[in-house]
C-alpha positions as YAML, in Angstrom:
chain: A
units: angstrom
residues:
- id: 1
  name: MET
  ca: [-0.10, 0.09, 0.05]
- id: 2
  name: GLY
  ca: [1.55, 3.42, -1.11]
- id: 3
  name: LEU
  ca: [1.95, 6.44, 1.02]
- id: 4
  name: GLU
  ca: [-0.66, 8.99, 1.18]
- id: 5
  name: VAL
  ca: [1.43, 11.40, -0.38]
- id: 6
  name: GLU
  ca: [-0.44, 14.64, 0.26]
- id: 7
  name: VAL
  ca: [-0.82, 13.73, 3.85]
- id: 8
  name: TRP
  ca: [2.94, 13.54, 4.03]
- id: 9
  name: HIS
  ca: [3.36, 16.96, 2.44]
- id: 10
  name: GLU
  ca: [1.36, 18.32, 5.24]
- id: 11
  name: THR
  ca: [3.02, 16.33, 7.73]
- id: 12
  name: ILE
  ca: [6.44, 17.68, 6.73]
- id: 13
  name: GLN
  ca: [5.23, 21.25, 6.78]
- id: 14
  name: GLU
  ca: [3.65, 20.86, 10.33]
- id: 15
  name: LYS
  ca: [6.66, 18.99, 11.62]
- id: 16
  name: LEU
  ca: [9.07, 21.64, 10.39]
- id: 17
  name: LEU
  ca: [7.10, 24.50, 12.45]
- id: 18
  name: GLN
  ca: [6.50, 22.09, 15.40]
- id: 19
  name: ASP
  ca: [9.87, 21.16, 15.91]
- id: 20
  name: ASN
  ca: [11.05, 24.66, 15.19]
- id: 21
  name: SER
  ca: [8.62, 26.82, 16.81]
- id: 22
  name: PHE
  ca: [10.81, 29.88, 16.73]
- id: 23
  name: LEU
  ca: [10.23, 29.86, 12.92]
- id: 24
  name: THR
  ca: [6.65, 30.82, 13.68]
- id: 25
  name: GLN
  ca: [7.95, 34.27, 14.67]
- id: 26
  name: VAL
  ca: [9.64, 35.01, 11.31]
- id: 27
  name: ALA
  ca: [7.66, 37.18, 8.62]
- id: 28
  name: ASP
  ca: [6.49, 34.63, 5.99]
- id: 29
  name: VAL
  ca: [6.64, 35.58, 2.14]
- id: 30
  name: SER
  ca: [5.92, 32.07, 0.87]
- id: 31
  name: GLU
  ca: [3.94, 33.34, -2.20]
- id: 32
  name: ASP
  ca: [4.30, 31.48, -5.54]
- id: 33
  name: ASP
  ca: [5.99, 34.17, -7.41]
- id: 34
  name: ILE
  ca: [8.54, 34.46, -4.63]
- id: 35
  name: ILE
  ca: [9.35, 30.72, -4.00]
- id: 36
  name: SER
  ca: [9.25, 29.61, -7.53]
- id: 37
  name: GLY
  ca: [12.68, 31.11, -8.12]
- id: 38
  name: LYS
  ca: [16.07, 30.36, -6.80]
- id: 39
  name: ILE
  ca: [17.24, 33.84, -5.45]
- id: 40
  name: VAL
  ca: [14.70, 36.12, -3.55]
- id: 41
  name: HIS
  ca: [15.21, 39.76, -3.69]
- id: 42
  name: ILE
  ca: [14.60, 42.12, -0.97]
- id: 43
  name: PRO
  ca: [14.45, 45.71, -1.94]
- id: 44
  name: GLN
  ca: [16.41, 48.27, 0.23]
- id: 45
  name: ALA
  ca: [15.26, 52.05, 0.43]
- id: 46
  name: GLY
  ca: [18.15, 54.44, 0.12]
- id: 47
  name: GLU
  ca: [18.71, 57.41, 2.12]
- id: 48
  name: PRO
  ca: [15.91, 59.83, 3.11]
- id: 49
  name: SER
  ca: [15.82, 63.39, 2.00]
- id: 50
  name: SER
  ca: [17.82, 65.99, 4.20]
- id: 51
  name: VAL
  ca: [15.67, 68.34, 6.22]
- id: 52
  name: VAL
  ca: [16.72, 71.90, 6.47]
- id: 53
  name: LYS
  ca: [15.44, 74.34, 9.19]
- id: 54
  name: ASN
  ca: [14.56, 77.75, 7.92]
- id: 55
  name: ARG
  ca: [16.11, 77.24, 4.37]
- id: 56
  name: SER
  ca: [17.91, 80.23, 3.22]
- id: 57
  name: VAL
  ca: [19.61, 79.06, -0.01]
- id: 58
  name: LEU
  ca: [17.32, 78.56, -2.91]
- id: 59
  name: PRO
  ca: [16.96, 76.58, -5.48]
- id: 60
  name: ALA
  ca: [17.41, 73.69, -3.08]
- id: 61
  name: THR
  ca: [19.71, 70.80, -4.26]
- id: 62
  name: ILE
  ca: [17.61, 68.20, -5.94]
- id: 63
  name: LYS
  ca: [18.62, 64.71, -5.41]
- id: 64
  name: ARG
  ca: [17.62, 61.11, -6.37]
- id: 65
  name: ARG
  ca: [17.14, 58.46, -3.67]
- id: 66
  name: ALA
  ca: [19.48, 55.30, -4.76]
- id: 67
  name: ASP
  ca: [17.55, 52.37, -3.73]
- id: 68
  name: GLY
  ca: [19.26, 48.82, -3.72]
- id: 69
  name: GLU
  ca: [18.45, 45.18, -2.92]
- id: 70
  name: ILE
  ca: [19.78, 42.38, -0.91]
- id: 71
  name: LEU
  ca: [19.51, 38.56, -1.99]
- id: 72
  name: TYR
  ca: [19.23, 35.28, -0.41]
- id: 73
  name: LEU
  ca: [18.92, 31.76, -1.66]
- id: 74
  name: ILE
  ca: [16.11, 29.18, -1.66]
- id: 75
  name: ASP
  ca: [17.90, 26.10, -0.24]
- id: 76
  name: GLU
  ca: [16.76, 22.67, -1.32]
- id: 77
  name: TYR
  ca: [16.99, 19.97, 1.35]
- id: 78
  name: THR
  ca: [16.69, 16.29, 0.53]
- id: 79
  name: THR
  ca: [16.89, 12.93, 2.37]
- id: 80
  name: ASP
  ca: [18.88, 10.05, 1.16]
- id: 81
  name: PRO
  ca: [16.63, 7.59, -0.44]
- id: 82
  name: VAL
  ca: [15.65, 4.87, 1.90]
- id: 83
  name: HIS
  ca: [14.77, 1.27, 0.95]
- id: 84
  name: ILE
  ca: [12.37, -0.86, 2.92]
- id: 85
  name: THR
  ca: [12.26, -4.63, 1.77]
- id: 86
  name: ASN
  ca: [9.01, -6.50, 0.95]
- id: 87
  name: ALA
  ca: [9.91, -8.86, 3.81]
- id: 88
  name: GLU
  ca: [10.00, -5.99, 6.28]
- id: 89
  name: THR
  ca: [6.78, -4.78, 5.32]
- id: 90
  name: LYS
  ca: [5.49, -8.34, 5.96]
- id: 91
  name: GLU
  ca: [7.36, -10.00, 8.75]
- id: 92
  name: LEU
  ca: [8.03, -7.30, 11.50]
- id: 93
  name: SER
  ca: [5.83, -6.72, 14.44]
- id: 94
  name: TYR
  ca: [5.78, -2.83, 13.94]
- id: 95
  name: ASP
  ca: [5.22, -0.59, 11.01]
- id: 96
  name: LYS
  ca: [9.01, -0.13, 9.92]
- id: 97
  name: ARG
  ca: [8.05, 2.17, 6.97]
- id: 98
  name: ARG
  ca: [6.22, 4.61, 9.41]
- id: 99
  name: SER
  ca: [9.06, 4.28, 11.74]
- id: 100
  name: VAL
  ca: [11.59, 4.96, 9.13]
- id: 101
  name: LEU
  ca: [9.91, 7.82, 7.60]
- id: 102
  name: ASP
  ca: [9.11, 9.59, 10.89]
- id: 103
  name: GLN
  ca: [12.80, 9.63, 11.68]
- id: 104
  name: ASP
  ca: [13.75, 10.98, 8.30]
- id: 105
  name: VAL
  ca: [11.27, 13.84, 8.65]
- id: 106
  name: ALA
  ca: [12.55, 14.73, 12.08]
- id: 107
  name: ASN
  ca: [16.15, 14.73, 10.89]
- id: 108
  name: LEU
  ca: [15.20, 16.76, 7.73]
- id: 109
  name: SER
  ca: [13.44, 19.14, 10.42]
- id: 110
  name: GLU
  ca: [16.76, 19.67, 12.32]
- id: 111
  name: GLU
  ca: [18.69, 20.21, 9.17]
- id: 112
  name: VAL
  ca: [16.31, 22.94, 8.10]
- id: 113
  name: ALA
  ca: [16.39, 24.58, 11.51]
- id: 114
  name: GLU
  ca: [20.08, 24.59, 11.46]
- id: 115
  name: GLY
  ca: [20.03, 26.03, 7.87]
- id: 116
  name: MET
  ca: [17.84, 28.68, 8.57]
- id: 117
  name: LEU
  ca: [19.53, 29.68, 11.87]
- id: 118
  name: THR
  ca: [22.76, 30.04, 9.43]
- id: 119
  name: ASN
  ca: [20.77, 32.06, 6.99]
- id: 120
  name: PHE
  ca: [19.72, 34.54, 9.45]
- id: 121
  name: ILE
  ca: [23.41, 35.39, 10.11]
- id: 122
  name: VAL
  ca: [25.28, 34.75, 7.12]
- id: 123
  name: SER
  ca: [24.22, 35.17, 3.29]
- id: 124
  name: PRO
  ca: [25.85, 33.33, 0.55]
- id: 125
  name: VAL
  ca: [25.09, 35.83, -2.04]
- id: 126
  name: GLY
  ca: [25.07, 39.51, -2.31]
- id: 127
  name: ASP
  ca: [27.13, 42.31, -0.29]
- id: 128
  name: ASN
  ca: [26.89, 42.54, 3.51]
- id: 129
  name: LYS
  ca: [27.16, 38.80, 3.89]
- id: 130
  name: THR
  ca: [27.68, 38.35, 7.55]
- id: 131
  name: LEU
  ca: [26.24, 39.61, 10.67]
- id: 132
  name: PRO
  ca: [28.66, 42.49, 12.02]
- id: 133
  name: THR
  ca: [30.54, 41.82, 15.02]
- id: 134
  name: THR
  ca: [29.06, 45.07, 16.68]
- id: 135
  name: SER
  ca: [25.69, 42.82, 16.61]
- id: 136
  name: ILE
  ca: [27.38, 40.25, 18.81]
- id: 137
  name: LEU
  ca: [27.07, 40.89, 22.27]
- id: 138
  name: GLU
  ca: [28.38, 39.12, 25.18]
- id: 139
  name: THR
  ca: [26.76, 37.85, 28.57]
- id: 140
  name: SER
  ca: [27.23, 39.44, 31.78]
- id: 141
  name: GLY
  ca: [26.51, 36.93, 34.49]
- id: 142
  name: ALA
  ca: [28.58, 35.28, 37.17]
- id: 143
  name: ALA
  ca: [31.44, 33.03, 36.26]
- id: 144
  name: VAL
  ca: [30.18, 29.30, 35.72]
- id: 145
  name: ALA
  ca: [31.73, 26.18, 34.08]
- id: 146
  name: SER
  ca: [31.30, 26.10, 30.16]
- id: 147
  name: GLY
  ca: [28.30, 23.70, 29.55]
- id: 148
  name: LEU
  ca: [29.18, 23.54, 25.71]
- id: 149
  name: ALA
  ca: [30.66, 19.87, 25.02]
- id: 150
  name: GLY
  ca: [34.44, 20.02, 23.77]
- id: 151
  name: SER
  ca: [35.05, 23.50, 25.34]
- id: 152
  name: SER
  ca: [36.77, 24.14, 28.63]
- id: 153
  name: GLY
  ca: [37.18, 27.01, 31.17]
- id: 154
  name: ASN
  ca: [34.68, 29.43, 32.71]
- id: 155
  name: ARG
  ca: [32.05, 31.36, 30.84]
- id: 156
  name: LYS
  ca: [29.95, 34.39, 32.25]
- id: 157
  name: ALA
  ca: [26.28, 33.05, 32.77]
- id: 158
  name: TYR
  ca: [23.24, 34.09, 31.11]
- id: 159
  name: SER
  ca: [21.01, 36.36, 33.23]
- id: 160
  name: ILE
  ca: [17.73, 38.34, 32.99]
- id: 161
  name: ASN
  ca: [19.95, 41.42, 32.90]
- id: 162
  name: ASP
  ca: [21.20, 40.15, 29.49]
- id: 163
  name: LEU
  ca: [17.71, 40.41, 28.24]
- id: 164
  name: GLN
  ca: [17.73, 44.13, 29.24]
- id: 165
  name: ILE
  ca: [21.02, 44.68, 27.48]
- id: 166
  name: LEU
  ca: [19.46, 43.22, 24.12]
- id: 167
  name: LYS
  ca: [16.33, 45.31, 24.55]
- id: 168
  name: ASN
  ca: [18.62, 48.50, 24.89]
- id: 169
  name: PHE
  ca: [20.59, 47.39, 21.92]
- id: 170
  name: PHE
  ca: [17.35, 47.06, 19.69]
- id: 171
  name: ILE
  ca: [15.97, 50.26, 20.82]
- id: 172
  name: LYS
  ca: [19.27, 52.23, 20.04]
- id: 173
  name: GLN
  ca: [19.17, 50.60, 16.84]
- id: 174
  name: LYS
  ca: [15.63, 51.40, 15.98]
- id: 175
  name: ALA
  ca: [14.71, 47.96, 15.63]
- id: 176
  name: TRP
  ca: [12.45, 47.65, 18.75]
- id: 177
  name: SER
  ca: [8.83, 46.98, 18.31]
- id: 178
  name: ASN
  ca: [6.23, 45.92, 20.86]
- id: 179
  name: ASN
  ca: [4.94, 42.27, 20.49]
- id: 180
  name: ASN
  ca: [7.55, 41.46, 17.85]
- id: 181
  name: MET
  ca: [10.44, 40.54, 19.82]
- id: 182
  name: ASN
  ca: [11.85, 37.12, 20.29]
- id: 183
  name: VAL
  ca: [14.95, 35.30, 21.76]
- id: 184
  name: LEU
  ca: [15.84, 31.85, 21.24]
- id: 185
  name: LEU
  ca: [17.78, 30.33, 24.11]
- id: 186
  name: THR
  ca: [20.05, 27.12, 24.57]
- id: 187
  name: ALA
  ca: [18.90, 24.77, 27.09]
- id: 188
  name: ASP
  ca: [21.78, 26.06, 29.40]
- id: 189
  name: ALA
  ca: [20.72, 29.62, 28.74]
- id: 190
  name: ALA
  ca: [17.22, 28.77, 29.87]
- id: 191
  name: THR
  ca: [18.24, 27.17, 33.15]
- id: 192
  name: GLN
  ca: [20.46, 29.96, 34.12]
- id: 193
  name: MET
  ca: [18.09, 32.77, 33.30]
- id: 194
  name: PHE
  ca: [14.94, 31.01, 34.53]
- id: 195
  name: PRO
  ca: [15.98, 28.65, 37.57]
- id: 196
  name: ALA
  ca: [13.15, 26.51, 38.49]
- id: 197
  name: ASP
  ca: [13.17, 27.39, 42.19]
- id: 198
  name: SER
  ca: [12.76, 31.17, 41.53]
- id: 199
  name: ALA
  ca: [9.26, 32.74, 42.05]
- id: 200
  name: VAL
  ca: [10.14, 35.09, 39.17]
- id: 201
  name: THR
  ca: [10.50, 32.38, 36.79]
- id: 202
  name: ALA
  ca: [7.02, 31.33, 37.54]
- id: 203
  name: THR
  ca: [5.58, 34.65, 36.76]
- id: 204
  name: TYR
  ca: [7.43, 34.71, 33.45]
- id: 205
  name: MET
  ca: [5.98, 31.28, 32.63]
- id: 206
  name: ALA
  ca: [2.53, 32.29, 33.73]
- id: 207
  name: SER
  ca: [2.55, 35.23, 31.22]
- id: 208
  name: VAL
  ca: [2.57, 32.80, 28.41]
- id: 209
  name: THR
  ca: [-1.04, 31.77, 27.30]
- id: 210
  name: GLU
  ca: [-1.96, 28.25, 26.56]
- id: 211
  name: GLU
  ca: [-2.12, 28.90, 22.99]
- id: 212
  name: GLU
  ca: [1.44, 30.62, 22.82]
- id: 213
  name: ARG
  ca: [2.58, 27.42, 25.13]
- id: 214
  name: ARG
  ca: [1.12, 25.05, 22.23]
- id: 215
  name: GLN
  ca: [3.08, 27.07, 19.77]
- id: 216
  name: GLY
  ca: [6.45, 26.39, 21.42]
- id: 217
  name: MET
  ca: [6.61, 29.65, 23.53]
- id: 218
  name: MET
  ca: [8.05, 28.99, 27.03]
- id: 219
  name: TYR
  ca: [8.54, 32.42, 28.75]
- id: 220
  name: LYS
  ca: [7.86, 36.15, 28.36]
- id: 221
  name: ALA
  ca: [10.40, 38.54, 29.94]
- id: 222
  name: GLN
  ca: [11.49, 42.16, 29.32]
- id: 223
  name: GLY
  ca: [9.17, 42.46, 26.28]
- id: 224
  name: PHE
  ca: [10.59, 39.06, 24.66]
- id: 225
  name: ASN
  ca: [8.77, 35.97, 23.84]
- id: 226
  name: ILE
  ca: [11.44, 33.17, 24.74]
- id: 227
  name: PHE
  ca: [11.90, 30.02, 22.76]
- id: 228
  name: VAL
  ca: [14.26, 27.18, 23.71]
- id: 229
  name: ARG
  ca: [16.03, 24.47, 21.45]
- id: 230
  name: SER
  ca: [18.93, 22.16, 22.28]
- id: 231
  name: SER
  ca: [21.62, 24.43, 20.64]
- id: 232
  name: VAL
  ca: [21.47, 27.62, 18.92]
- id: 233
  name: TYR
  ca: [25.07, 29.04, 17.62]
- id: 234
  name: ILE
  ca: [28.64, 28.09, 18.61]
- id: 235
  name: LEU
  ca: [31.16, 30.90, 18.09]
- id: 236
  name: ALA
  ca: [34.91, 31.09, 18.29]
- id: 237
  name: ALA
  ca: [36.79, 33.40, 20.60]
- id: 238
  name: ASP
  ca: [37.01, 36.03, 17.91]
- id: 239
  name: LYS
  ca: [33.25, 36.07, 17.46]
- id: 240
  name: THR
  ca: [33.25, 33.98, 14.07]
- id: 241
  name: PHE
  ca: [30.37, 31.32, 13.90]
- id: 242
  name: LYS
  ca: [31.36, 27.70, 13.65]
- id: 243
  name: ALA
  ca: [29.39, 25.74, 11.10]
- id: 244
  name: PHE
  ca: [26.93, 23.22, 12.76]
- id: 245
  name: GLY
  ca: [28.40, 19.89, 13.16]
- id: 246
  name: SER
  ca: [32.17, 21.26, 13.23]
- id: 247
  name: VAL
  ca: [34.46, 20.13, 15.90]
- id: 248
  name: VAL
  ca: [34.34, 22.39, 19.01]
- id: 249
  name: ALA
  ca: [37.42, 24.00, 20.28]
- id: 250
  name: ALA
  ca: [38.25, 24.58, 23.99]
- id: 251
  name: THR
  ca: [37.82, 28.25, 23.44]
- id: 252
  name: ASP
  ca: [34.59, 28.23, 21.65]
- id: 253
  name: SER
  ca: [31.33, 29.52, 23.27]
- id: 254
  name: GLU
  ca: [27.67, 29.07, 22.72]
- id: 255
  name: GLY
  ca: [25.43, 31.82, 21.64]
- id: 256
  name: ILE
  ca: [21.80, 32.70, 21.74]
- id: 257
  name: PHE
  ca: [19.61, 34.34, 18.98]
- id: 258
  name: ALA
  ca: [17.42, 37.49, 19.39]
- id: 259
  name: TRP
  ca: [15.34, 39.05, 16.65]
- id: 260
  name: ASN
  ca: [12.53, 41.33, 15.45]
- id: 261
  name: LYS
  ca: [9.72, 39.29, 13.77]
- id: 262
  name: ASN
  ca: [9.30, 41.97, 11.06]
- id: 263
  name: MET
  ca: [12.94, 42.20, 10.25]
- id: 264
  name: VAL
  ca: [13.66, 38.79, 9.27]
- id: 265
  name: GLU
  ca: [11.84, 36.52, 6.66]
- id: 266
  name: LYS
  ca: [11.39, 32.99, 5.53]
- id: 267
  name: ALA
  ca: [9.99, 31.40, 2.24]
- id: 268
  name: ILE
  ca: [8.90, 27.95, 2.41]
- id: 269
  name: GLY
  ca: [8.36, 26.26, -1.17]
- id: 270
  name: THR
  ca: [7.97, 22.75, -2.26]
- id: 271
  name: THR
  ca: [7.56, 19.98, 0.22]
- id: 272
  name: GLN
  ca: [7.42, 16.72, -1.31]
- id: 273
  name: ALA
  ca: [7.25, 13.01, -0.59]
- id: 274
  name: PHE
  ca: [8.68, 10.59, -3.34]
- id: 275
  name: GLU
  ca: [8.04, 6.94, -3.55]
- id: 276
  name: ASP
  ca: [8.85, 3.98, -5.89]
- id: 277
  name: LEU
  ca: [6.69, 1.07, -4.80]
- id: 278
  name: GLY
  ca: [7.58, -2.41, -5.70]
- id: 279
  name: ASN
  ca: [11.02, -1.58, -7.15]
- id: 280
  name: PRO
  ca: [12.22, -4.81, -9.22]
- id: 281
  name: ALA
  ca: [15.93, -4.20, -8.53]
- id: 282
  name: TYR
  ca: [15.41, -3.69, -4.95]
- id: 283
  name: TYR
  ca: [12.55, -6.20, -4.08]
- id: 284
  name: GLY
  ca: [10.91, -3.41, -2.03]
- id: 285
  name: ASP
  ca: [9.82, 0.03, -1.72]
- id: 286
  name: ILE
  ca: [12.12, 3.33, -1.90]
- id: 287
  name: TYR
  ca: [11.06, 6.64, -0.19]
- id: 288
  name: SER
  ca: [12.66, 10.22, 0.00]
- id: 289
  name: PHE
  ca: [11.65, 13.64, 0.95]
- id: 290
  name: LEU
  ca: [12.47, 17.23, -0.45]
- id: 291
  name: VAL
  ca: [11.79, 20.63, 1.03]
- id: 292
  name: ARG
  ca: [12.63, 23.94, -0.39]
- id: 293
  name: MET
  ca: [13.20, 27.00, 2.11]
- id: 294
  name: GLY
  ca: [15.22, 30.00, 2.76]
- id: 295
  name: GLY
  ca: [15.45, 33.13, 4.58]
- id: 296
  name: ARG
  ca: [17.44, 36.17, 5.65]
- id: 297
  name: ALA
  ca: [17.39, 39.36, 7.75]
- id: 298
  name: LYS
  ca: [15.43, 41.86, 5.72]
- id: 299
  name: ARG
  ca: [18.05, 44.85, 6.06]
- id: 300
  name: LYS
  ca: [21.36, 44.99, 4.38]
- id: 301
  name: ASN
  ca: [23.35, 45.61, 7.70]
- id: 302
  name: PHE
  ca: [21.42, 42.83, 9.81]
- id: 303
  name: GLU
  ca: [19.42, 45.35, 11.94]
- id: 304
  name: GLY
  ca: [16.89, 43.53, 14.05]
- id: 305
  name: VAL
  ca: [19.15, 40.57, 14.50]
- id: 306
  name: VAL
  ca: [21.45, 40.12, 17.53]
- id: 307
  name: VAL
  ca: [23.44, 37.43, 18.82]
- id: 308
  name: MET
  ca: [24.57, 36.93, 22.38]
- id: 309
  name: LYS
  ca: [27.73, 34.97, 22.96]
- id: 310
  name: GLN
  ca: [28.78, 33.61, 26.39]
- id: 311
  name: ALA
  ca: [31.84, 35.75, 27.48]
- id: 312
  name: ASN
  ca: [34.99, 34.23, 28.89]
- id: 313
  name: ALA
  ca: [35.31, 34.39, 32.66]
- id: 314
  name: ALA
  ca: [38.03, 33.89, 35.12]
...
């Protein structure tokens, strides 16, 4: 019996957002005319006209606004085809096909999340490709042992005060807007910011509605919606980003992600399940999945996007 392919298309899209709830807080531009191409263009307005008080020189100088654009790619994520033999569909006491495909969709979801987190701070096309180091802040808490596997030494812990630092940065950047601000914490960051034995933590949890909790939101604090995932970013001592899956150095530190929903965007395209039933060469069925998705910070200088790195501590 074949897959219900359309059901799997929906399952994949639901899984992508269910496992990566922070992506629900990213502006969605998945219209057909955008996602059908390989590269997405985001127009960038030029500098506004100057304002002169009590102008005394006429005629005024006439200027044209020089607009520009930034670009990002629509990435294609595909799973390796998986072969399930005819015997496995008949002889096993569990549905191996469902087990294998569920596992592949979960793995696909993880890869998409890591790809999108990378896209928000590094763009492979156009100018202004990387989040500037001025938008990489550092933690301010007390010294704690580094919780990043492979690293060593002490780091400054995450604290609620760090959320205030992030808020001040966004306000000075003119990138703060109420109800649109988000932070994605690592597990260690959440434990340090919101200890279970704190009455204040209970208040931050209680401020989240049941609907928001179902969407993956954990806390609300300092005007931010707080999400948590197992890992976010790993940065070297010089604030360069390490690729997901790369070897962690002793001096590396983890980082968290903060953003304004209206200043980052995503485009989700084709989500497809493929099947080849009763393949005569493999004496069984072959399945694979495909997802097309991309995203970027909307501003060329990455305004509205900030990373906070754990600072070294004595």
